Amino acid sequence: MPARCNVVVLISGAGSNLQALIDASTSPEAPIQIRAVVSNRADAYGLERARQAGIEAQVLDHTQFADREAFDAALVELVDRFEPDLLVLAGFMRILTERFVTHYRGRLLNIHPSLLPRYTGLRTHQRALDAGDLEHGCSVHFVTEELDGGPVVVQAVVPIHPGDTAETLAQRVHGQEHVIYPLAVSWFAQGRLRLTERGAELDAQPLSATGHVIRS
Ligand code: GAR
């Protein structure tokens, strides 16, 4: 059997996406192995999820560093101890330095709760409601220097129903995040997904600006 893809996951909070990845990694045939989970916050519940799954859980508190550069340098040092083939941002609520992003270029994925390029940044569910959108969703993308701007790999589209609130919509989107993140990670681990100078490619075919689209 080919070696499994070493994955390190960065979190800041609840870690439900981390849980979806843990669940997808437990079978002997799974193409990934989660080597470590790192949080910038000691109170992130995702750390507990990691420990319960027997995965090494580490905290690197950003408030203990003079600036963003110093924190990111320490983060690279910590993450690289686990020799990741892939670094996965799963609700890691930090803006990353260019140096960090360049270091992991082509092996750094993020999940964002909107149909990128719409609604980069925060409060995406409320902004989709305020705009009167009929559809919303989530995107997995390669991380580049541009915030929430790297090539999209896969999007899940969900309907917006009359009477939806930011909370009901977030719940619907979250459900799809837990489907598309393990999918994108497994593609990468199987060597099917790559970032080239042409953008994101799946099975050596360029993906469109929306990536692979799943509708529910
Ligand atoms: C997820 O909804 C993810 O899309 C979002 O944080 C949440 C983390 O939830 N990420 C971002 O907004 C990044 N810009 P989780 O901790 O339960 O996985």
PDB file of C-alpha atoms and ligand atoms in Angstrom:
ATOM      1  CA  MET A   1       0.000   0.000   0.000  1.00  0.00           C
ATOM      2  CA  PRO A   2       1.395   3.494  -0.800  1.00  0.00           C
ATOM      3  CA  ALA A   3       2.454   5.640   2.158  1.00  0.00           C
ATOM      4  CA  ARG A   4      -0.340   7.681   3.637  1.00  0.00           C
ATOM      5  CA  CYS A   5      -0.385  11.441   3.218  1.00  0.00           C
ATOM      6  CA  ASN A   6       0.807  13.173   6.390  1.00  0.00           C
ATOM      7  CA  VAL A   7      -1.640  15.904   7.360  1.00  0.00           C
ATOM      8  CA  VAL A   8      -1.354  18.638   9.978  1.00  0.00           C
ATOM      9  CA  VAL A   9      -4.543  20.538  10.831  1.00  0.00           C
ATOM     10  CA  LEU A  10      -4.619  24.117  12.165  1.00  0.00           C
ATOM     11  CA  ILE A  11      -7.660  25.218  14.160  1.00  0.00           C
ATOM     12  CA  SER A  12      -8.880  28.057  16.369  1.00  0.00           C
ATOM     13  CA  GLY A  13     -12.250  26.806  17.586  1.00  0.00           C
ATOM     14  CA  ALA A  14     -14.881  24.087  17.677  1.00  0.00           C
ATOM     15  CA  GLY A  15     -13.158  21.841  15.174  1.00  0.00           C
ATOM     16  CA  SER A  16     -16.199  20.268  13.515  1.00  0.00           C
ATOM     17  CA  ASN A  17     -14.301  20.229  10.202  1.00  0.00           C
ATOM     18  CA  LEU A  18     -11.376  18.626  12.006  1.00  0.00           C
ATOM     19  CA  GLN A  19     -13.812  15.972  13.275  1.00  0.00           C
ATOM     20  CA  ALA A  20     -14.993  15.271   9.736  1.00  0.00           C
ATOM     21  CA  LEU A  21     -11.356  14.773   8.711  1.00  0.00           C
ATOM     22  CA  ILE A  22     -10.661  12.552  11.721  1.00  0.00           C
ATOM     23  CA  ASP A  23     -13.702  10.432  10.834  1.00  0.00           C
ATOM     24  CA  ALA A  24     -12.472  10.166   7.246  1.00  0.00           C
ATOM     25  CA  SER A  25      -8.989   9.111   8.358  1.00  0.00           C
ATOM     26  CA  THR A  26      -9.798   6.232  10.664  1.00  0.00           C
ATOM     27  CA  SER A  27     -10.308   3.385   8.189  1.00  0.00           C
ATOM     28  CA  PRO A  28      -7.176   1.394   7.264  1.00  0.00           C
ATOM     29  CA  GLU A  29      -7.744   2.288   3.587  1.00  0.00           C
ATOM     30  CA  ALA A  30      -7.867   6.039   4.283  1.00  0.00           C
ATOM     31  CA  PRO A  31      -5.240   7.861   2.225  1.00  0.00           C
ATOM     32  CA  ILE A  32      -4.454  10.302   5.045  1.00  0.00           C
ATOM     33  CA  GLN A  33      -2.940  10.216   8.467  1.00  0.00           C
ATOM     34  CA  ILE A  34      -3.460  13.232  10.740  1.00  0.00           C
ATOM     35  CA  ARG A  35      -0.109  13.670  12.455  1.00  0.00           C
ATOM     36  CA  ALA A  36      -0.951  16.689  14.609  1.00  0.00           C
ATOM     37  CA  VAL A  37      -3.483  19.397  15.375  1.00  0.00           C
ATOM     38  CA  VAL A  38      -2.245  22.874  16.271  1.00  0.00           C
ATOM     39  CA  SER A  39      -4.412  25.642  17.712  1.00  0.00           C
ATOM     40  CA  ASN A  40      -3.575  29.289  18.341  1.00  0.00           C
ATOM     41  CA  ARG A  41      -6.087  29.206  21.202  1.00  0.00           C
ATOM     42  CA  ALA A  42      -5.755  26.976  24.264  1.00  0.00           C
ATOM     43  CA  ASP A  43      -9.553  26.821  24.732  1.00  0.00           C
ATOM     44  CA  ALA A  44     -10.331  25.477  21.237  1.00  0.00           C
ATOM     45  CA  TYR A  45     -12.616  22.446  21.598  1.00  0.00           C
ATOM     46  CA  GLY A  46     -10.960  20.919  18.550  1.00  0.00           C
ATOM     47  CA  LEU A  47      -7.919  20.152  20.733  1.00  0.00           C
ATOM     48  CA  GLU A  48     -10.123  17.840  22.792  1.00  0.00           C
ATOM     49  CA  ARG A  49     -11.386  16.137  19.632  1.00  0.00           C
ATOM     50  CA  ALA A  50      -7.770  15.502  18.616  1.00  0.00           C
ATOM     51  CA  ARG A  51      -6.814  14.069  21.988  1.00  0.00           C
ATOM     52  CA  GLN A  52      -9.870  11.794  21.995  1.00  0.00           C
ATOM     53  CA  ALA A  53      -8.756  10.463  18.622  1.00  0.00           C
ATOM     54  CA  GLY A  54      -5.203   9.875  19.903  1.00  0.00           C
ATOM     55  CA  ILE A  55      -3.756  12.669  17.772  1.00  0.00           C
ATOM     56  CA  GLU A  56      -1.043  14.956  19.102  1.00  0.00           C
ATOM     57  CA  ALA A  57      -2.569  18.327  20.044  1.00  0.00           C
ATOM     58  CA  GLN A  58      -0.426  21.431  20.411  1.00  0.00           C
ATOM     59  CA  VAL A  59      -1.120  25.048  21.313  1.00  0.00           C
ATOM     60  CA  LEU A  60       0.838  27.978  19.961  1.00  0.00           C
ATOM     61  CA  ASP A  61      -0.652  31.109  21.506  1.00  0.00           C
ATOM     62  CA  HIS A  62      -0.341  34.023  19.091  1.00  0.00           C
ATOM     63  CA  THR A  63      -0.661  36.558  21.923  1.00  0.00           C
ATOM     64  CA  GLN A  64       2.774  35.457  23.159  1.00  0.00           C
ATOM     65  CA  PHE A  65       4.507  36.765  20.040  1.00  0.00           C
ATOM     66  CA  ALA A  66       5.616  40.300  19.216  1.00  0.00           C
ATOM     67  CA  ASP A  67       4.110  40.315  15.740  1.00  0.00           C
ATOM     68  CA  ARG A  68       2.598  38.251  12.955  1.00  0.00           C
ATOM     69  CA  GLU A  69       6.009  37.430  11.420  1.00  0.00           C
ATOM     70  CA  ALA A  70       7.332  36.038  14.708  1.00  0.00           C
ATOM     71  CA  PHE A  71       4.224  33.924  15.293  1.00  0.00           C
ATOM     72  CA  ASP A  72       4.198  32.516  11.785  1.00  0.00           C
ATOM     73  CA  ALA A  73       7.922  31.674  11.974  1.00  0.00           C
ATOM     74  CA  ALA A  74       7.323  29.727  15.186  1.00  0.00           C
ATOM     75  CA  LEU A  75       4.285  28.056  13.616  1.00  0.00           C
ATOM     76  CA  VAL A  76       6.323  26.878  10.625  1.00  0.00           C
ATOM     77  CA  GLU A  77       8.934  25.458  12.973  1.00  0.00           C
ATOM     78  CA  LEU A  78       6.305  23.585  14.996  1.00  0.00           C
ATOM     79  CA  VAL A  79       4.316  22.319  12.009  1.00  0.00           C
ATOM     80  CA  ASP A  80       7.425  21.148  10.120  1.00  0.00           C
ATOM     81  CA  ARG A  81       8.398  18.866  13.006  1.00  0.00           C
ATOM     82  CA  PHE A  82       5.499  16.683  11.818  1.00  0.00           C
ATOM     83  CA  GLU A  83       6.728  16.671   8.199  1.00  0.00           C
ATOM     84  CA  PRO A  84       3.345  17.397   6.618  1.00  0.00           C
ATOM     85  CA  ASP A  85       2.624  16.569   2.995  1.00  0.00           C
ATOM     86  CA  LEU A  86      -0.485  18.720   3.438  1.00  0.00           C
ATOM     87  CA  LEU A  87      -1.407  21.495   5.853  1.00  0.00           C
ATOM     88  CA  VAL A  88      -5.136  21.978   6.376  1.00  0.00           C
ATOM     89  CA  LEU A  89      -6.685  25.161   7.775  1.00  0.00           C
ATOM     90  CA  ALA A  90      -9.920  24.192   9.502  1.00  0.00           C
ATOM     91  CA  GLY A  91     -11.381  27.323  11.074  1.00  0.00           C
ATOM     92  CA  PHE A  92      -7.905  28.761  11.723  1.00  0.00           C
ATOM     93  CA  MET A  93      -8.819  32.402  12.238  1.00  0.00           C
ATOM     94  CA  ARG A  94      -5.508  34.062  11.555  1.00  0.00           C
ATOM     95  CA  ILE A  95      -4.293  36.080   8.588  1.00  0.00           C
ATOM     96  CA  LEU A  96      -1.113  34.379   7.389  1.00  0.00           C
ATOM     97  CA  THR A  97       2.093  36.109   6.343  1.00  0.00           C
ATOM     98  CA  GLU A  98       3.358  35.854   2.789  1.00  0.00           C
ATOM     99  CA  ARG A  99       6.387  33.940   4.051  1.00  0.00           C
ATOM    100  CA  PHE A 100       4.144  31.303   5.656  1.00  0.00           C
ATOM    101  CA  VAL A 101       1.961  30.943   2.579  1.00  0.00           C
ATOM    102  CA  THR A 102       4.986  30.676   0.275  1.00  0.00           C
ATOM    103  CA  HIS A 103       6.558  28.011   2.486  1.00  0.00           C
ATOM    104  CA  TYR A 104       3.499  25.756   2.115  1.00  0.00           C
ATOM    105  CA  ARG A 105       2.536  26.748  -1.414  1.00  0.00           C
ATOM    106  CA  GLY A 106       0.742  23.906  -3.197  1.00  0.00           C
ATOM    107  CA  ARG A 107       0.181  21.957   0.036  1.00  0.00           C
ATOM    108  CA  LEU A 108      -2.001  24.400   1.962  1.00  0.00           C
ATOM    109  CA  LEU A 109      -5.809  24.150   1.849  1.00  0.00           C
ATOM    110  CA  ASN A 110      -8.494  26.278   3.500  1.00  0.00           C
ATOM    111  CA  ILE A 111     -12.244  26.034   3.844  1.00  0.00           C
ATOM    112  CA  HIS A 112     -14.304  29.210   3.693  1.00  0.00           C
ATOM    113  CA  PRO A 113     -18.048  29.561   4.399  1.00  0.00           C
ATOM    114  CA  SER A 114     -19.113  31.234   1.143  1.00  0.00           C
ATOM    115  CA  LEU A 115     -19.221  30.654  -2.579  1.00  0.00           C
ATOM    116  CA  LEU A 116     -15.893  32.322  -3.355  1.00  0.00           C
ATOM    117  CA  PRO A 117     -15.126  34.804  -4.770  1.00  0.00           C
ATOM    118  CA  ARG A 118     -18.251  36.117  -3.063  1.00  0.00           C
ATOM    119  CA  TYR A 119     -17.931  37.152   0.607  1.00  0.00           C
ATOM    120  CA  THR A 120     -14.304  36.855   1.570  1.00  0.00           C
ATOM    121  CA  GLY A 121     -13.647  37.641   5.232  1.00  0.00           C
ATOM    122  CA  LEU A 122     -16.148  37.376   8.069  1.00  0.00           C
ATOM    123  CA  ARG A 123     -19.971  37.284   8.642  1.00  0.00           C
ATOM    124  CA  THR A 124     -20.504  35.517   5.334  1.00  0.00           C
ATOM    125  CA  HIS A 125     -23.929  34.030   6.167  1.00  0.00           C
ATOM    126  CA  GLN A 126     -25.454  37.370   7.220  1.00  0.00           C
ATOM    127  CA  ARG A 127     -23.967  39.065   4.177  1.00  0.00           C
ATOM    128  CA  ALA A 128     -25.521  36.486   1.825  1.00  0.00           C
ATOM    129  CA  LEU A 129     -28.904  37.061   3.535  1.00  0.00           C
ATOM    130  CA  ASP A 130     -28.561  40.854   3.413  1.00  0.00           C
ATOM    131  CA  ALA A 131     -27.791  40.679  -0.310  1.00  0.00           C
ATOM    132  CA  GLY A 132     -30.989  38.705  -0.942  1.00  0.00           C
ATOM    133  CA  ASP A 133     -29.057  35.777  -2.435  1.00  0.00           C
ATOM    134  CA  LEU A 134     -31.012  32.645  -3.297  1.00  0.00           C
ATOM    135  CA  GLU A 135     -27.989  30.392  -2.863  1.00  0.00           C
ATOM    136  CA  HIS A 136     -25.012  30.227  -0.522  1.00  0.00           C
ATOM    137  CA  GLY A 137     -22.393  27.638   0.331  1.00  0.00           C
ATOM    138  CA  CYS A 138     -18.779  26.894   1.085  1.00  0.00           C
ATOM    139  CA  SER A 139     -15.510  26.540  -0.787  1.00  0.00           C
ATOM    140  CA  VAL A 140     -12.269  24.626  -0.357  1.00  0.00           C
ATOM    141  CA  HIS A 141      -9.357  26.426  -1.965  1.00  0.00           C
ATOM    142  CA  PHE A 142      -5.587  26.405  -2.180  1.00  0.00           C
ATOM    143  CA  VAL A 143      -4.183  29.219  -0.082  1.00  0.00           C
ATOM    144  CA  THR A 144      -2.213  31.930  -1.850  1.00  0.00           C
ATOM    145  CA  GLU A 145      -1.100  35.404  -0.748  1.00  0.00           C
ATOM    146  CA  GLU A 146      -4.544  36.851  -1.477  1.00  0.00           C
ATOM    147  CA  LEU A 147      -6.927  36.494   1.515  1.00  0.00           C
ATOM    148  CA  ASP A 148      -9.578  33.849   0.692  1.00  0.00           C
ATOM    149  CA  GLY A 149      -8.470  34.286  -2.918  1.00  0.00           C
ATOM    150  CA  GLY A 150      -6.557  31.153  -3.979  1.00  0.00           C
ATOM    151  CA  PRO A 151      -7.757  28.715  -6.669  1.00  0.00           C
ATOM    152  CA  VAL A 152     -10.999  26.998  -5.695  1.00  0.00           C
ATOM    153  CA  VAL A 153     -11.021  23.186  -5.590  1.00  0.00           C
ATOM    154  CA  VAL A 154     -14.603  22.358  -4.689  1.00  0.00           C
ATOM    155  CA  GLN A 155     -17.765  24.253  -3.743  1.00  0.00           C
ATOM    156  CA  ALA A 156     -20.992  23.040  -2.182  1.00  0.00           C
ATOM    157  CA  VAL A 157     -24.064  25.112  -3.028  1.00  0.00           C
ATOM    158  CA  VAL A 158     -27.056  25.176  -0.665  1.00  0.00           C
ATOM    159  CA  PRO A 159     -30.398  26.945  -1.102  1.00  0.00           C
ATOM    160  CA  ILE A 160     -31.361  29.932   1.029  1.00  0.00           C
ATOM    161  CA  HIS A 161     -34.920  29.446   2.286  1.00  0.00           C
ATOM    162  CA  PRO A 162     -37.384  32.223   3.183  1.00  0.00           C
ATOM    163  CA  GLY A 163     -37.110  32.851   6.921  1.00  0.00           C
ATOM    164  CA  ASP A 164     -33.502  31.666   7.139  1.00  0.00           C
ATOM    165  CA  THR A 165     -31.358  33.347   9.774  1.00  0.00           C
ATOM    166  CA  ALA A 166     -27.575  33.482   9.845  1.00  0.00           C
ATOM    167  CA  GLU A 167     -27.734  30.559  12.290  1.00  0.00           C
ATOM    168  CA  THR A 168     -29.982  28.256  10.229  1.00  0.00           C
ATOM    169  CA  LEU A 169     -27.966  29.048   7.130  1.00  0.00           C
ATOM    170  CA  ALA A 170     -24.652  28.455   8.929  1.00  0.00           C
ATOM    171  CA  GLN A 171     -25.918  25.048  10.010  1.00  0.00           C
ATOM    172  CA  ARG A 172     -26.860  24.097   6.448  1.00  0.00           C
ATOM    173  CA  VAL A 173     -23.491  25.257   5.122  1.00  0.00           C
ATOM    174  CA  HIS A 174     -21.582  23.528   7.906  1.00  0.00           C
ATOM    175  CA  GLY A 175     -23.176  20.207   6.953  1.00  0.00           C
ATOM    176  CA  GLN A 176     -21.737  20.575   3.459  1.00  0.00           C
ATOM    177  CA  GLU A 177     -18.327  21.703   4.735  1.00  0.00           C
ATOM    178  CA  HIS A 178     -18.045  18.309   6.398  1.00  0.00           C
ATOM    179  CA  VAL A 179     -18.610  16.654   3.016  1.00  0.00           C
ATOM    180  CA  ILE A 180     -16.365  18.717   0.757  1.00  0.00           C
ATOM    181  CA  TYR A 181     -13.325  19.080   3.004  1.00  0.00           C
ATOM    182  CA  PRO A 182     -12.661  15.336   3.409  1.00  0.00           C
ATOM    183  CA  LEU A 183     -13.316  14.980  -0.335  1.00  0.00           C
ATOM    184  CA  ALA A 184     -10.733  17.613  -1.312  1.00  0.00           C
ATOM    185  CA  VAL A 185      -8.201  16.259   1.170  1.00  0.00           C
ATOM    186  CA  SER A 186      -8.621  12.711  -0.153  1.00  0.00           C
ATOM    187  CA  TRP A 187      -8.116  13.947  -3.744  1.00  0.00           C
ATOM    188  CA  PHE A 188      -4.896  15.621  -2.666  1.00  0.00           C
ATOM    189  CA  ALA A 189      -3.731  12.545  -0.751  1.00  0.00           C
ATOM    190  CA  GLN A 190      -4.399  10.324  -3.772  1.00  0.00           C
ATOM    191  CA  GLY A 191      -2.265  12.615  -5.926  1.00  0.00           C
ATOM    192  CA  ARG A 192      -5.293  13.669  -8.002  1.00  0.00           C
ATOM    193  CA  LEU A 193      -5.367  17.312  -6.897  1.00  0.00           C
ATOM    194  CA  ARG A 194      -2.482  19.675  -7.579  1.00  0.00           C
ATOM    195  CA  LEU A 195      -1.705  23.356  -7.723  1.00  0.00           C
ATOM    196  CA  THR A 196       0.195  24.174 -10.906  1.00  0.00           C
ATOM    197  CA  GLU A 197       1.098  27.457 -12.569  1.00  0.00           C
ATOM    198  CA  ARG A 198      -2.254  27.136 -14.399  1.00  0.00           C
ATOM    199  CA  GLY A 199      -4.213  26.906 -11.135  1.00  0.00           C
ATOM    200  CA  ALA A 200      -5.906  23.984  -9.378  1.00  0.00           C
ATOM    201  CA  GLU A 201      -5.983  20.748 -11.377  1.00  0.00           C
ATOM    202  CA  LEU A 202      -7.954  17.580 -10.722  1.00  0.00           C
ATOM    203  CA  ASP A 203      -6.773  14.473 -12.577  1.00  0.00           C
ATOM    204  CA  ALA A 204      -4.470  16.749 -14.629  1.00  0.00           C
ATOM    205  CA  GLN A 205      -7.463  18.815 -15.861  1.00  0.00           C
ATOM    206  CA  PRO A 206      -7.732  22.484 -14.897  1.00  0.00           C
ATOM    207  CA  LEU A 207     -10.626  23.195 -12.546  1.00  0.00           C
ATOM    208  CA  SER A 208     -12.908  26.122 -13.380  1.00  0.00           C
ATOM    209  CA  ALA A 209     -13.081  29.247 -11.192  1.00  0.00           C
ATOM    210  CA  THR A 210     -15.770  27.597  -9.046  1.00  0.00           C
ATOM    211  CA  GLY A 211     -13.878  24.300  -8.755  1.00  0.00           C
ATOM    212  CA  HIS A 212     -15.892  21.086  -8.725  1.00  0.00           C
ATOM    213  CA  VAL A 213     -19.483  22.025  -7.772  1.00  0.00           C
ATOM    214  CA  ILE A 214     -21.797  19.954  -5.586  1.00  0.00           C
ATOM    215  CA  ARG A 215     -25.445  20.982  -5.192  1.00  0.00           C
ATOM    216  CA  SER A 216     -27.855  19.903  -2.484  1.00  0.00           C
TER     217      SER A 216
HETATM  218  C1  GAR B   1     -16.080  26.951   9.416  1.00  0.00           C
HETATM  219  O1  GAR B   1     -17.377  27.373   9.092  1.00  0.00           O
HETATM  220  C2  GAR B   1     -15.090  27.471   8.391  1.00  0.00           C
HETATM  221  O2  GAR B   1     -15.621  27.525   7.089  1.00  0.00           O
HETATM  222  C3  GAR B   1     -14.798  28.840   8.930  1.00  0.00           C
HETATM  223  O3  GAR B   1     -14.717  28.663  10.320  1.00  0.00           O
HETATM  224  C4  GAR B   1     -15.616  27.627  10.704  1.00  0.00           C
HETATM  225  C5  GAR B   1     -14.889  26.674  11.628  1.00  0.00           C
HETATM  226  O4  GAR B   1     -15.766  25.723  12.152  1.00  0.00           O
HETATM  227  N1  GAR B   1     -13.595  29.370   8.394  1.00  0.00           N
HETATM  228  C6  GAR B   1     -13.441  30.642   8.059  1.00  0.00           C
HETATM  229  O5  GAR B   1     -14.289  31.483   8.209  1.00  0.00           O
HETATM  230  C7  GAR B   1     -12.078  30.979   7.460  1.00  0.00           C
HETATM  231  N2  GAR B   1     -12.109  32.225   6.787  1.00  0.00           N
HETATM  232  P1  GAR B   1     -15.208  24.409  12.865  1.00  0.00           P
HETATM  233  O6  GAR B   1     -14.201  24.885  13.914  1.00  0.00           O
HETATM  234  O7  GAR B   1     -16.406  23.803  13.521  1.00  0.00           O
HETATM  235  O8  GAR B   1     -14.586  23.541  11.832  1.00  0.00           O
END
